[in-house]
Amino acid sequence: MISYSRVETAMYEAMKTAALKMPPDVLDVLQKAMKEESDPLAKMHLELSLQNAMFASEGKGLICGDTGFPLFFVKAGNRTEVEGGFGRLWDAARAAVAKATAESFLRPTMVDPLTRSNPGNNIFRGMPKVELSFEGEGNSLEIIAAPKGGGSEIFGTFYKMLFPSDGKTGIMKFIIECIKDGCYAGKICPPAIVGVGIGGTADLCMKLAKEAALLRTVGTHSSIPEIAEMETKLLSAIRESGIGPMGSKGINAVMALNIETAATHTAALPVAVNAQCLVGRRWKAIISGDDSKITYTGTL
Amino acid sequence: MSFIKCLQLPLRKEEAASLKLGEIVNVSGKIFTGRSRFHIRAIESNILPPIDFASVNCFFHVGPVMKKDGEEWKIVSIEPTSSIRFERYGADVIRKLNLRTIIGKTTMGRRTAEALRETGGVYLSKIGLCGNMLGTQVKKVHDVFFLEELGKTEACWVMEVENFGPFFVAIDSNGRSYFEDMNAEVSDRMKKVNEMLGIPSEYAYTKVNPD
């Protein structure tokens, strides 16, 4: 059985590290993009972003000052047991986020949507958000902490109910329009990871888009050939738009375009887009079900 | 790195007028911070901090990450926030406080650009992620207003900065906009993007409501 205190520690460390360290796959792609850009401002956007990340990794600040929405994606196996039950994951998430906020690794950013009052610790109705899923027969617990920045969430979230007759053409048109809108003046902080959900109900569709943006290694493609082809096609087309890093003149508006699909109604074709910004913040903790040992990694 | 022009705050009208779109600059002098709550309260309720806006004339759009070290406030990170969100009140705030320098992320819209043309001011946009470096260029945190009611992120901080930047000129004192110019080019290039994807120019989504 995994002890409650280990869960809290893992959540805190993963969230803190996500705020301080850029994932290796993201870092790699940004370095390549910097070499590719020729406009001086486009290059400088990436140069300074990488320098900023280096400062953060040395303990001199944060990868981005907007630490955004505190999100946890937790995956358990069929035999995983958590002390006190799975409901305690939410207690652990709250304790971890409160601690990380008190220590200024997270900015107090979560507020009441109407009164705008700020509790000061990022803990308020529904936040931090814990997304729990089950997979396989194992007994370990996998936690991905993702402080999701405001820019990409606020300006990079779109949903449209298309219809079967709108087809692939409609889907691609919508995705391209969303990217152009989101990238204007660097709103979503390009080069972005663009997550796309196709199918499901409205909420499932958006969940697919969010997880496509946050939980897939940059540079990988869908295992479904038809979807992988769409990803590649969209990715190379958007390079011709003239949009570069932070909305400057360049080619790297999008570093990855990830599509996930789910079954949908025979009358429907829902499409959702959710962007992740250039720093792609997320860090993973795996707690062993045998000895509660925690392993941390920036690789998914 | 390209040549960086150093500007003294408060920015003089002639100096602002000499700045060109896309030009890279940094600033030295006093700045104040604010976000949505500052804008809404300043215009809807006339709530303003007791600041001499003639000398503290640079409005920095940011929610800094602050840490208290004894009696002193220290900056963890000071990453500019998306200014375009403040478009509803931006122009009114600029006119009311007679501002000549705005610093933020992204850009602002037509109404704000027009207000800047009137005050002879400019809008400067951040370059990349820069909050850690900018933090080291803040020499002193002078004051903080509205901390109790708005919290650390939305409060109004007054700071002294030195060679603060770099930023680029995204709206000049004639009201011209770097991103609006660029968007025209991008819209043109989107034709090719659509072509590559086989999206006909006359393509329309299925309509289920009348016009």
XYZ file of C-alpha atoms in Angstrom, chain A residues 123-287:
165
model
C -6.893 26.219 -3.358
C -10.456 26.974 -4.242
C -13.515 25.152 -5.594
C -12.200 22.487 -8.024
C -8.546 23.511 -7.809
C -6.064 21.908 -7.757
C -7.590 19.619 -10.365
C -6.927 15.882 -10.120
C -7.687 13.693 -13.118
C -7.643 10.045 -12.033
C -7.523 7.155 -14.471
C -6.791 3.448 -14.307
C -4.645 1.366 -16.627
C -3.142 -2.102 -16.466
C -2.778 -4.589 -13.662
C 0.077 -2.903 -11.772
C 0.198 -1.530 -8.220
C 2.153 1.699 -8.731
C 0.907 5.293 -8.939
C 1.975 7.642 -11.689
C 1.539 11.376 -11.088
C 2.076 14.063 -13.700
C 2.039 17.606 -12.329
C 1.301 20.267 -14.926
C 1.122 23.914 -13.915
C -0.776 25.073 -16.995
C -0.073 28.704 -17.951
C -2.855 31.219 -18.493
C -1.842 32.418 -21.963
C -2.205 29.062 -23.658
C -5.361 28.107 -21.745
C -7.138 31.447 -22.100
C -6.284 32.213 -25.716
C -5.749 28.670 -26.983
C -9.022 26.916 -26.127
C -11.639 26.404 -28.823
C -14.554 24.076 -29.419
C -16.774 23.593 -32.437
C -19.518 21.147 -33.218
C -19.005 20.232 -36.844
C -21.144 17.759 -38.749
C -20.256 14.585 -40.631
C -20.608 16.439 -43.958
C -17.992 18.993 -42.855
C -15.478 16.147 -42.960
C -11.728 16.319 -42.670
C -11.672 19.587 -44.573
C -13.802 21.238 -41.907
C -11.664 19.806 -39.125
C -8.446 21.098 -40.663
C -9.928 24.505 -41.435
C -11.034 24.869 -37.825
C -7.644 23.814 -36.428
C -5.771 26.223 -38.699
C -8.107 29.097 -37.770
C -7.588 28.372 -34.062
C -3.821 28.368 -34.458
C -3.842 31.673 -36.330
C -6.121 33.284 -33.719
C -4.149 31.928 -30.769
C -0.769 32.884 -32.160
C -1.680 36.492 -32.956
C 0.758 38.711 -31.023
C 2.078 35.627 -29.260
C -1.032 35.126 -27.104
C -0.585 31.372 -26.589
C 3.236 31.723 -26.367
C 4.344 29.899 -29.537
C 6.005 27.583 -30.481
C 2.942 25.912 -29.011
C 1.998 22.306 -28.509
C -1.458 22.146 -30.059
C -3.717 19.478 -28.640
C -6.748 18.460 -30.693
C -9.659 16.305 -29.621
C -11.999 14.849 -32.216
C -15.158 13.014 -31.199
C -16.775 12.140 -27.892
C -19.166 14.428 -26.033
C -18.209 18.085 -25.596
C -16.422 17.465 -22.294
C -14.663 14.303 -23.463
C -13.611 16.087 -26.667
C -11.966 18.892 -24.668
C -10.357 16.398 -22.275
C -8.805 14.649 -25.301
C -7.468 17.978 -26.565
C -6.004 18.907 -23.182
C -4.343 15.530 -22.682
C -3.041 15.574 -26.266
C -1.361 18.895 -25.472
C -0.038 17.982 -22.034
C 0.636 14.282 -21.896
C 2.367 13.357 -25.123
C 6.119 13.455 -25.779
C 6.932 16.163 -28.310
C 7.863 14.672 -31.675
C 5.743 11.538 -31.386
C 2.668 10.845 -33.498
C -0.637 9.062 -33.156
C -0.542 5.280 -33.534
C -3.481 5.527 -35.949
C -1.944 6.059 -39.432
C -4.746 8.270 -40.736
C -4.474 10.562 -37.679
C -0.668 10.606 -37.777
C -0.858 11.706 -41.397
C -3.195 14.557 -40.477
C -0.839 15.663 -37.693
C 2.138 15.750 -40.046
C 0.208 17.526 -42.781
C -1.084 20.259 -40.456
C 2.311 20.708 -38.855
C 4.097 21.265 -42.153
C 1.331 23.511 -43.523
C 1.375 25.847 -40.519
C 5.102 26.402 -41.042
C 4.112 28.299 -44.192
C 1.942 30.774 -42.280
C 4.848 33.109 -41.520
C 4.166 32.930 -37.764
C 7.160 32.308 -35.544
C 8.052 32.229 -31.840
C 5.863 34.525 -29.697
C 3.956 35.545 -32.817
C 7.029 37.005 -34.528
C 8.017 36.566 -38.183
C 9.180 32.993 -38.539
C 8.291 29.372 -39.030
C 7.919 27.772 -35.610
C 4.405 28.692 -34.496
C 3.696 25.105 -33.494
C 6.252 22.610 -32.143
C 3.838 19.676 -32.002
C 0.307 18.981 -33.178
C -1.245 16.083 -31.332
C -4.644 14.637 -32.188
C -6.612 12.221 -30.000
C -9.938 10.734 -30.989
C -12.924 9.049 -29.357
C -16.189 7.552 -30.571
C -18.932 10.075 -31.161
C -22.611 10.286 -32.142
C -23.364 9.290 -35.725
C -24.781 12.794 -36.312
C -21.856 14.671 -34.771
C -18.278 15.728 -35.415
C -17.067 17.665 -32.366
C -13.589 19.188 -32.487
C -11.729 20.787 -29.593
C -8.412 22.603 -29.517
C -6.350 23.227 -26.398
C -2.864 24.699 -26.623
C 0.145 24.313 -24.372
C 2.771 27.088 -24.344
C 6.413 26.809 -25.402
C 7.694 25.753 -21.974
C 5.445 22.672 -21.929
C 5.602 22.431 -18.138
C 5.047 18.958 -16.665
C 7.018 16.619 -14.446
C 6.330 13.033 -13.525
C 6.589 11.090 -10.281
C 6.156 7.327 -10.101
C 5.497 5.769 -6.712
